[in-house]
mmCIF file of C-alpha atoms in Angstrom:
data_model
loop_
_atom_site.group_PDB
_atom_site.id
_atom_site.type_symbol
_atom_site.label_atom_id
_atom_site.label_comp_id
_atom_site.label_asym_id
_atom_site.label_seq_id
_atom_site.Cartn_x
_atom_site.Cartn_y
_atom_site.Cartn_z
ATOM 1 C CA MET A 25 -12.483 2.195 17.933
ATOM 2 C CA ASP A 26 -11.784 -0.570 15.452
ATOM 3 C CA VAL A 27 -12.524 -0.038 11.907
ATOM 4 C CA ARG A 28 -13.027 -2.986 9.727
ATOM 5 C CA TYR A 29 -14.801 -1.617 6.127
ATOM 6 C CA ARG A 30 -14.509 -3.735 2.856
ATOM 7 C CA LEU A 31 -15.154 -1.189 -0.831
ATOM 8 C CA GLU A 32 -15.633 -2.988 -4.609
ATOM 9 C CA ARG A 33 -16.201 0.820 -5.809
ATOM 10 C CA PRO A 34 -14.880 3.554 -6.838
ATOM 11 C CA ILE A 35 -12.356 1.470 -5.839
ATOM 12 C CA ALA A 36 -11.479 -1.846 -3.895
ATOM 13 C CA LEU A 37 -10.262 -1.647 -0.704
ATOM 14 C CA GLU A 38 -10.160 -3.618 2.423
ATOM 15 C CA ALA A 39 -9.160 -1.398 5.371
ATOM 16 C CA GLU A 40 -8.452 -2.753 9.061
ATOM 17 C CA LEU A 41 -7.378 -0.155 11.785
ATOM 18 C CA THR A 42 -7.819 1.197 15.316
ATOM 19 C CA ILE A 43 -8.375 4.662 15.952
ATOM 20 C CA ASP A 44 -8.003 5.745 19.365
ATOM 21 C CA GLY A 45 -7.190 9.561 19.702
ATOM 22 C CA LEU A 46 -6.466 11.852 16.441
ATOM 23 C CA THR A 47 -5.704 9.164 14.638
ATOM 24 C CA VAL A 48 -4.256 10.064 11.145
ATOM 25 C CA LEU A 49 -4.795 7.800 8.137
ATOM 26 C CA LEU A 50 -2.076 8.640 5.537
ATOM 27 C CA GLY A 51 -1.749 7.766 1.600
ATOM 28 C CA PRO A 52 -1.070 8.988 -1.373
ATOM 29 C CA SER A 53 -3.507 10.384 -3.403
ATOM 30 C CA GLY A 54 -5.968 8.220 -5.696
ATOM 31 C CA ALA A 55 -5.318 5.349 -2.310
ATOM 32 C CA GLY A 56 -8.350 5.441 -1.178
ATOM 33 C CA LYS A 57 -8.500 7.611 1.919
ATOM 34 C CA THR A 58 -11.567 9.222 1.139
ATOM 35 C CA SER A 59 -13.609 7.206 0.120
ATOM 36 C CA LEU A 60 -12.941 4.628 3.289
ATOM 37 C CA LEU A 61 -14.421 8.380 5.533
ATOM 38 C CA LYS A 62 -17.234 8.671 3.054
ATOM 39 C CA ALA A 63 -18.333 5.183 3.518
ATOM 40 C CA LEU A 64 -17.729 5.431 7.553
ATOM 41 C CA ALA A 65 -20.059 8.160 6.756
ATOM 42 C CA GLY A 66 -22.251 6.006 4.796
ATOM 43 C CA LEU A 67 -22.343 8.336 2.289
ATOM 44 C CA LEU A 68 -20.967 5.026 -0.151
ATOM 45 C CA PRO A 69 -21.526 1.726 -0.690
ATOM 46 C CA GLY A 70 -19.381 -0.342 2.218
ATOM 47 C CA GLU A 71 -19.532 -3.704 4.620
ATOM 48 C CA GLY A 72 -17.944 -3.718 7.769
ATOM 49 C CA THR A 73 -18.164 -3.065 11.608
ATOM 50 C CA PRO A 74 -19.174 0.031 12.735
ATOM 51 C CA TRP A 75 -22.403 1.334 11.362
ATOM 52 C CA GLY A 76 -22.696 -1.035 8.759
ATOM 53 C CA GLY A 77 -25.522 -0.900 7.081
ATOM 54 C CA TRP A 78 -27.135 1.927 9.214
ATOM 55 C CA VAL A 79 -28.300 4.922 6.869
ATOM 56 C CA PRO A 80 -26.235 8.058 7.050
ATOM 57 C CA GLU A 81 -28.602 10.303 9.250
ATOM 58 C CA ARG A 82 -28.378 8.127 12.075
ATOM 59 C CA ARG A 83 -24.664 7.677 11.684
ATOM 60 C CA PRO A 84 -23.320 9.166 14.982
ATOM 61 C CA VAL A 85 -20.089 10.420 13.053
ATOM 62 C CA GLY A 86 -18.640 14.158 12.264
ATOM 63 C CA TYR A 87 -18.016 14.511 8.549
ATOM 64 C CA LEU A 88 -15.659 17.312 7.391
ATOM 65 C CA PRO A 89 -15.219 17.023 3.919
ATOM 66 C CA GLN A 90 -12.134 18.365 2.533
ATOM 67 C CA HIS A 91 -13.248 22.124 1.519
ATOM 68 C CA HIS A 92 -15.858 21.945 4.512
ATOM 69 C CA ALA A 93 -19.012 22.457 2.289
ATOM 70 C CA LEU A 94 -20.072 25.104 4.524
ATOM 71 C CA PHE A 95 -23.489 27.321 3.524
ATOM 72 C CA PRO A 96 -22.650 30.226 1.590
ATOM 73 C CA HIS A 97 -25.849 31.465 2.543
ATOM 74 C CA LEU A 98 -25.670 31.268 6.221
ATOM 75 C CA THR A 99 -23.812 33.011 8.633
ATOM 76 C CA ALA A 100 -21.141 30.802 10.765
ATOM 77 C CA LEU A 101 -23.428 30.792 13.529
ATOM 78 C CA ARG A 102 -26.400 29.219 11.205
ATOM 79 C CA ASN A 103 -24.469 27.025 9.556
ATOM 80 C CA VAL A 104 -23.221 25.478 13.000
ATOM 81 C CA ALA A 105 -26.446 25.673 13.978
ATOM 82 C CA PHE A 106 -28.036 23.784 11.141
ATOM 83 C CA PRO A 107 -27.831 20.049 11.822
ATOM 84 C CA LEU A 108 -29.394 21.692 15.603
ATOM 85 C CA GLY A 109 -32.808 21.327 13.678
ATOM 86 C CA GLY A 110 -34.965 19.590 16.978
ATOM 87 C CA LEU A 111 -34.151 22.188 19.001
ATOM 88 C CA PRO A 112 -36.022 25.155 19.438
ATOM 89 C CA ARG A 113 -34.485 28.466 18.031
ATOM 90 C CA ALA A 114 -32.775 30.534 21.179
ATOM 91 C CA ARG A 115 -31.761 27.248 22.188
ATOM 92 C CA ARG A 116 -30.269 25.882 18.524
ATOM 93 C CA GLU A 117 -28.272 29.830 18.824
ATOM 94 C CA GLU A 118 -26.981 29.064 22.354
ATOM 95 C CA ARG A 119 -25.278 26.135 21.476
ATOM 96 C CA ALA A 120 -24.209 27.228 18.172
ATOM 97 C CA ARG A 121 -22.222 29.766 19.925
ATOM 98 C CA GLU A 122 -21.148 27.981 22.931
ATOM 99 C CA LEU A 123 -20.058 25.068 20.208
ATOM 100 C CA LEU A 124 -18.390 28.376 17.674
ATOM 101 C CA GLY A 125 -16.715 29.206 21.463
ATOM 102 C CA LYS A 126 -14.837 26.188 22.412
ATOM 103 C CA VAL A 127 -13.450 26.053 18.824
ATOM 104 C CA GLY A 128 -12.311 29.731 19.655
ATOM 105 C CA ILE A 129 -13.968 31.837 16.817
ATOM 106 C CA PRO A 130 -17.452 33.351 19.093
ATOM 107 C CA SER A 131 -16.515 37.512 17.709
ATOM 108 C CA LEU A 132 -17.307 35.201 13.641
ATOM 109 C CA ALA A 133 -20.408 34.396 14.076
ATOM 110 C CA GLY A 134 -22.346 37.107 11.875
ATOM 111 C CA ARG A 135 -19.816 36.311 9.185
ATOM 112 C CA TYR A 136 -20.669 34.272 5.704
ATOM 113 C CA PRO A 137 -17.751 32.389 5.075
ATOM 114 C CA ARG A 138 -16.889 34.201 1.992
ATOM 115 C CA GLU A 139 -15.575 36.334 5.521
ATOM 116 C CA LEU A 140 -13.719 34.001 6.613
ATOM 117 C CA SER A 141 -10.103 33.036 6.108
ATOM 118 C CA GLY A 142 -9.605 29.036 5.000
ATOM 119 C CA GLY A 143 -8.565 28.251 9.065
ATOM 120 C CA GLU A 144 -11.937 29.900 10.212
ATOM 121 C CA GLN A 145 -13.844 28.069 7.880
ATOM 122 C CA GLN A 146 -11.933 24.599 9.201
ATOM 123 C CA ARG A 147 -13.000 25.387 12.765
ATOM 124 C CA VAL A 148 -16.471 26.541 11.841
ATOM 125 C CA ALA A 149 -16.482 23.161 10.357
ATOM 126 C CA LEU A 150 -15.439 21.481 13.507
ATOM 127 C CA ALA A 151 -17.507 23.233 15.731
ATOM 128 C CA ARG A 152 -20.602 22.412 12.681
ATOM 129 C CA ALA A 153 -19.530 18.623 13.450
ATOM 130 C CA LEU A 154 -19.104 18.994 17.209
ATOM 131 C CA ALA A 155 -23.038 20.050 17.183
ATOM 132 C CA ARG A 156 -23.736 16.585 16.327
ATOM 133 C CA GLU A 157 -22.332 15.551 19.438
ATOM 134 C CA PRO A 158 -20.680 12.935 17.158
ATOM 135 C CA GLU A 159 -18.770 8.983 18.580
ATOM 136 C CA LEU A 160 -16.529 9.340 15.563
ATOM 137 C CA LEU A 161 -15.136 13.302 13.470
ATOM 138 C CA LEU A 162 -14.305 12.762 10.291
ATOM 139 C CA LEU A 163 -11.716 14.875 8.589
ATOM 140 C CA ASP A 164 -10.299 15.262 4.959
ATOM 141 C CA GLU A 165 -7.342 16.521 4.518
ATOM 142 C CA PRO A 166 -8.298 18.753 7.053
ATOM 143 C CA THR A 167 -4.444 21.288 6.281
ATOM 144 C CA SER A 168 -3.987 21.061 2.269
ATOM 145 C CA ALA A 169 -5.568 24.421 1.644
ATOM 146 C CA LEU A 170 -3.731 26.712 5.051
ATOM 147 C CA ASP A 171 -0.559 27.486 5.835
ATOM 148 C CA SER A 172 1.895 25.875 7.868
ATOM 149 C CA ALA A 173 0.991 27.711 10.963
ATOM 150 C CA THR A 174 -2.321 28.063 10.271
ATOM 151 C CA ARG A 175 -1.816 24.278 9.503
ATOM 152 C CA ASP A 176 -0.523 23.781 13.197
ATOM 153 C CA ASP A 177 -3.128 25.901 15.069
ATOM 154 C CA VAL A 178 -6.228 24.072 12.954
ATOM 155 C CA LEU A 179 -4.371 20.965 14.111
ATOM 156 C CA ALA A 180 -3.391 22.427 18.485
ATOM 157 C CA GLU A 181 -7.433 23.041 18.534
ATOM 158 C CA LEU A 182 -8.496 19.601 17.020
ATOM 159 C CA GLN A 183 -6.735 17.902 19.673
ATOM 160 C CA ARG A 184 -7.759 20.562 22.306
ATOM 161 C CA GLN A 185 -11.070 19.561 21.067
ATOM 162 C CA ILE A 186 -10.279 15.694 21.231
ATOM 163 C CA ARG A 187 -8.714 16.222 24.851
ATOM 164 C CA ALA A 188 -11.604 17.469 26.006
ATOM 165 C CA THR A 189 -14.784 16.006 24.343
ATOM 166 C CA GLY A 190 -12.924 12.267 24.184
ATOM 167 C CA ILE A 191 -14.395 11.754 20.869
ATOM 168 C CA PRO A 192 -12.177 10.501 18.393
ATOM 169 C CA ALA A 193 -11.733 11.057 15.674
ATOM 170 C CA LEU A 194 -9.931 9.432 11.670
ATOM 171 C CA VAL A 195 -8.119 12.232 9.818
ATOM 172 C CA VAL A 196 -7.176 10.936 5.885
ATOM 173 C CA THR A 197 -4.113 12.774 4.415
ATOM 174 C CA HIS A 198 -1.063 12.536 2.335
ATOM 175 C CA ASP A 199 1.132 15.187 4.300
ATOM 176 C CA ALA A 200 2.608 13.451 6.974
ATOM 177 C CA THR A 201 3.713 16.223 8.713
ATOM 178 C CA VAL A 202 0.144 15.518 9.512
ATOM 179 C CA ALA A 203 0.848 12.316 11.230
ATOM 180 C CA GLN A 204 3.859 13.554 13.295
ATOM 181 C CA VAL A 205 1.131 15.447 15.666
ATOM 182 C CA ALA A 206 -0.995 12.149 16.050
ATOM 183 C CA ASP A 207 -1.672 10.221 18.658
ATOM 184 C CA ARG A 208 -1.778 7.193 15.873
ATOM 185 C CA MET A 209 -1.912 6.814 12.401
ATOM 186 C CA ALA A 210 -2.056 4.333 9.597
ATOM 187 C CA VAL A 211 -0.190 3.709 6.321
ATOM 188 C CA LEU A 212 -2.775 3.007 3.795
ATOM 189 C CA LEU A 213 -1.495 1.625 0.113
ATOM 190 C CA GLY A 214 -2.523 -1.599 -2.325
ATOM 191 C CA GLY A 215 -5.874 -0.947 -1.083
ATOM 192 C CA ARG A 216 -5.303 -2.382 2.753
ATOM 193 C CA VAL A 217 -3.329 -0.544 6.053
ATOM 194 C CA VAL A 218 0.168 -2.143 5.531
ATOM 195 C CA GLN A 219 1.119 -0.648 8.974
ATOM 196 C CA GLN A 220 0.076 1.222 12.043
ATOM 197 C CA GLY A 221 1.237 2.434 16.281
ATOM 198 C CA THR A 222 2.271 4.973 17.218
ATOM 199 C CA PRO A 223 3.890 8.235 14.657
ATOM 200 C CA THR A 224 7.318 7.374 16.278
ATOM 201 C CA GLU A 225 6.952 3.424 15.522
ATOM 202 C CA VAL A 226 6.264 3.617 11.998
ATOM 203 C CA PHE A 227 8.508 6.553 11.596
ATOM 204 C CA THR A 228 11.783 4.797 12.694
ATOM 205 C CA ARG A 229 10.855 1.455 12.085
ATOM 206 C CA PRO A 230 8.747 1.080 8.797
ATOM 207 C CA ALA A 231 7.297 -1.905 8.299
ATOM 208 C CA ASN A 232 8.412 -2.403 4.455
ATOM 209 C CA LEU A 233 9.748 -0.014 1.459
ATOM 210 C CA GLU A 234 6.990 1.510 0.073
ATOM 211 C CA VAL A 235 6.287 2.795 4.008
ATOM 212 C CA ALA A 236 9.506 3.699 4.463
ATOM 213 C CA ARG A 237 9.004 6.800 0.863
ATOM 214 C CA GLN A 238 5.828 7.366 2.041
ATOM 215 C CA VAL A 239 6.944 8.687 5.660
ATOM 216 C CA GLY A 240 9.161 10.691 3.585
ATOM 217 C CA MET A 241 12.512 8.589 4.065
ATOM 218 C CA ARG A 242 14.466 9.447 1.222
ATOM 219 C CA ASN A 243 17.727 7.799 2.092
ATOM 220 C CA LEU A 244 17.922 4.326 0.098
ATOM 221 C CA PHE A 245 20.156 2.330 -1.555
ATOM 222 C CA ASP A 246 20.829 -1.276 -2.118
ATOM 223 C CA GLY A 247 23.411 -3.801 0.225
ATOM 224 C CA THR A 248 23.660 -7.262 0.466
ATOM 225 C CA VAL A 249 23.664 -8.715 3.704
ATOM 226 C CA VAL A 250 27.916 -10.296 4.504
ATOM 227 C CA GLU A 251 27.083 -10.821 8.645
ATOM 228 C CA VAL A 252 25.014 -11.471 10.668
ATOM 229 C CA ASP A 253 26.093 -12.379 15.118
ATOM 230 C CA GLY A 254 23.513 -12.421 17.452
ATOM 231 C CA GLU A 255 21.650 -8.519 17.544
ATOM 232 C CA ARG A 256 24.453 -7.389 14.967
ATOM 233 C CA ALA A 257 24.612 -6.925 10.450
ATOM 234 C CA TRP A 258 27.172 -6.464 8.859
ATOM 235 C CA LEU A 259 26.091 -4.913 4.903
ATOM 236 C CA ASP A 260 28.483 -4.532 1.483
ATOM 237 C CA THR A 261 27.185 -1.477 -0.032
ATOM 238 C CA PRO A 262 28.283 1.279 -2.206
ATOM 239 C CA ALA A 263 29.148 2.997 0.793
ATOM 240 C CA GLY A 264 31.553 0.502 2.093
ATOM 241 C CA ARG A 265 30.588 -2.021 5.231
ATOM 242 C CA LEU A 266 28.113 -0.913 6.862
ATOM 243 C CA ARG A 267 26.852 -2.075 10.503
ATOM 244 C CA ALA A 268 23.257 -1.990 11.483
ATOM 245 C CA GLU A 269 20.923 -3.634 13.990
ATOM 246 C CA ALA A 270 19.967 -7.420 13.036
ATOM 247 C CA ARG A 271 16.441 -8.382 11.414
ATOM 248 C CA PRO A 272 14.634 -11.854 12.599
ATOM 249 C CA TRP A 273 15.113 -11.992 8.157
ATOM 250 C CA LEU A 274 18.245 -11.562 7.382
ATOM 251 C CA ARG A 275 20.801 -13.982 6.057
ATOM 252 C CA VAL A 276 24.335 -13.869 4.858
ATOM 253 C CA GLY A 277 23.984 -13.815 0.970
ATOM 254 C CA LEU A 278 20.317 -11.431 0.991
ATOM 255 C CA ALA A 279 19.787 -8.706 -1.182
ATOM 256 C CA VAL A 280 18.566 -5.816 1.083
ATOM 257 C CA ARG A 281 17.454 -1.934 0.955
ATOM 258 C CA TRP A 282 19.217 0.072 3.122
ATOM 259 C CA GLY A 283 18.302 3.418 4.354
ATOM 260 C CA ILE A 284 18.441 6.449 6.536
ATOM 261 C CA ARG A 285 16.269 9.311 7.949
ATOM 262 C CA SER A 286 17.669 12.739 6.562
ATOM 263 C CA GLU A 287 16.972 14.399 10.087
ATOM 264 C CA GLU A 288 19.282 10.957 11.731
ATOM 265 C CA VAL A 289 22.532 11.394 9.428
ATOM 266 C CA MET A 290 25.089 12.941 12.356
ATOM 267 C CA VAL A 291 27.639 15.140 10.392
ATOM 268 C CA ILE A 292 30.935 14.216 13.172
ATOM 269 C CA ARG A 293 32.404 17.467 14.803
ATOM 270 C CA PRO A 294 36.482 17.063 14.703
ATOM 271 C CA ASP A 295 36.567 18.705 17.695
ATOM 272 C CA ARG A 296 35.499 16.609 19.781
ATOM 273 C CA ALA A 297 36.647 12.788 20.719
ATOM 274 C CA ILE A 298 34.294 10.204 18.342
ATOM 275 C CA SER A 299 32.168 8.545 20.903
ATOM 276 C CA GLU A 300 31.588 4.655 20.280
ATOM 277 C CA PRO A 301 28.510 4.525 18.189
ATOM 278 C CA VAL A 302 29.966 7.163 16.029
ATOM 279 C CA GLN A 303 32.895 5.226 15.200
ATOM 280 C CA ASP A 304 30.580 2.727 12.576
ATOM 281 C CA ASN A 305 29.574 3.946 9.330
ATOM 282 C CA ARG A 306 31.642 6.886 8.955
ATOM 283 C CA LEU A 307 31.687 8.255 5.579
ATOM 284 C CA ALA A 308 33.827 11.371 4.172
ATOM 285 C CA GLY A 309 32.720 13.551 1.286
ATOM 286 C CA ARG A 310 31.809 16.953 -0.010
ATOM 287 C CA ILE A 311 29.397 19.219 1.149
ATOM 288 C CA VAL A 312 27.688 20.506 -1.981
ATOM 289 C CA SER A 313 24.980 22.776 -1.760
ATOM 290 C CA LEU A 314 23.073 24.137 1.677
ATOM 291 C CA LEU A 315 19.266 24.962 1.440
ATOM 292 C CA GLN A 316 17.297 27.087 4.154
ATOM 293 C CA GLN A 317 14.448 25.836 4.827
ATOM 294 C CA GLY A 318 12.860 27.799 7.185
ATOM 295 C CA LEU A 319 14.036 26.730 10.775
ATOM 296 C CA TYR A 320 16.129 24.123 9.005
ATOM 297 C CA VAL A 321 18.664 23.616 6.684
ATOM 298 C CA ARG A 322 19.040 20.689 4.170
ATOM 299 C CA VAL A 323 22.449 19.453 3.530
ATOM 300 C CA GLU A 324 23.019 17.731 -0.112
ATOM 301 C CA PHE A 325 25.869 15.842 0.942
ATOM 302 C CA ARG A 326 28.341 13.739 -2.104
ATOM 303 C CA GLY A 327 30.372 10.858 -0.671
ATOM 304 C CA PRO A 328 30.586 6.940 -1.311
ATOM 305 C CA VAL A 329 27.106 7.707 -1.408
ATOM 306 C CA GLY A 330 24.205 10.984 -1.647
ATOM 307 C CA LEU A 331 23.143 11.692 1.165
ATOM 308 C CA GLU A 332 20.314 14.141 2.038
ATOM 309 C CA ILE A 333 20.935 15.679 5.757
ATOM 310 C CA LEU A 334 18.008 17.398 7.645
ATOM 311 C CA LEU A 335 19.282 19.910 10.786
ATOM 312 C CA PRO A 336 18.009 22.302 12.532
ATOM 313 C CA ARG A 337 19.304 25.900 12.453
ATOM 314 C CA HIS A 338 21.442 26.040 15.626
ATOM 315 C CA VAL A 339 22.580 22.601 14.438
ATOM 316 C CA GLN A 340 24.288 24.363 11.611
ATOM 317 C CA ASP A 341 25.152 27.011 13.519
ATOM 318 C CA ARG A 342 26.766 25.631 15.415
ATOM 319 C CA LEU A 343 28.687 22.818 13.164
ATOM 320 C CA GLY A 344 29.743 25.714 10.159
ATOM 321 C CA LEU A 345 28.944 23.883 7.363
ATOM 322 C CA ALA A 346 29.528 25.999 4.002
ATOM 323 C CA VAL A 347 29.752 24.366 -0.181
ATOM 324 C CA GLY A 348 32.778 22.722 -0.684
ATOM 325 C CA GLN A 349 33.730 21.473 3.037
ATOM 326 C CA GLU A 350 34.569 17.705 3.389
ATOM 327 C CA ARG A 351 32.890 17.075 6.261
ATOM 328 C CA GLU A 352 32.415 13.163 7.349
ATOM 329 C CA VAL A 353 28.766 12.063 9.051
ATOM 330 C CA SER A 354 28.261 8.843 10.959
ATOM 331 C CA LEU A 355 24.765 6.818 9.669
ATOM 332 C CA LYS A 356 24.836 5.346 13.872
ATOM 333 C CA PRO A 357 23.930 1.622 13.136
ATOM 334 C CA ARG A 358 20.019 2.146 15.248
ATOM 335 C CA TYR A 359 19.132 4.565 12.581
ATOM 336 C CA VAL A 360 19.993 2.102 9.590
ATOM 337 C CA GLN A 361 17.115 0.981 8.807
ATOM 338 C CA LEU A 362 16.971 -2.404 6.711
ATOM 339 C CA PHE A 363 14.033 -3.725 4.234
ATOM 340 C CA GLU A 364 13.577 -6.723 1.594
ATOM 341 C CA GLY A 365 13.616 -6.909 -1.996
ATOM 342 C CA GLY A 366 16.996 -5.317 -2.520
ATOM 343 C CA ARG A 367 17.540 -5.207 -6.767
ATOM 344 C CA ALA A 368 21.144 -6.880 -6.735
ATOM 345 C CA SER A 369 23.707 -7.601 -4.368
ATOM 346 C CA ALA A 370 26.348 -4.650 -4.024
ATOM 347 C CA ARG A 371 29.506 -5.047 -5.826
#
């Protein structure tokens, strides 16, 4: 489904994106993500397709606002049955029970919202949205109030529902973790969609520096292009001379920004032979901190430049890293990302 919408208030916005399966619209707070959802649902004035000019009640969408908007005086069953007002009461309740079963909470039909957890309320809201038999689901920050385990359950349930019903969903969030599990994602910055594609495409090849920051790239530095040879380019940087994959816009003397994701910095094992890709871009330095984050370890490495490294725990166990160790890392050229707009040439 292709979406093209233009809004003038409460924020100027002109968005074009393709929704396919579970699609996540990622952007910072205040970017206009919620406004776009409300415009698609007909709750804010906007021009575009699909459904431009339609009144809200005619639009075939299921809209889940951020805080679910469940009726506090109605049970889960009656909340789900509410959009089915045109059916006989017995059929409304039967259908509502079917939908609660689809989202995995048939036993909670008689409970009120105050008696449900955040994840359970989210599932009731999803069942109510599905009751309208929509052509599109719209979800506003559906995991913002959930713990990580419940978040993963809700996202998995949403994916199951999308695949089972064939109903596409547009999820807006500022959380890059949510975008990683999507079928497709788009990044909203400065009132427009600046990049879209699969999560792999966007996370591994951000279109510009702003997108790189939005998808969590924390290792970013200045450099200057000193050589371009076919598919290879060399940079003069504070970390020394580094190799990267060439881009069509590169030219010798150009000031750029370069970066690498924390997950893609490789710690070299001294007990193993160094393979060809690892021979490039080797930096020596010291481990200055190790921070446990669940099953991951966030490593602060200080060498010619300071790097953040994110390692699975089992990799850390094999490497045996410790604070104060002198170690060597490699920035594989394929993982070094280049962006236009460096502040100044590196010395």
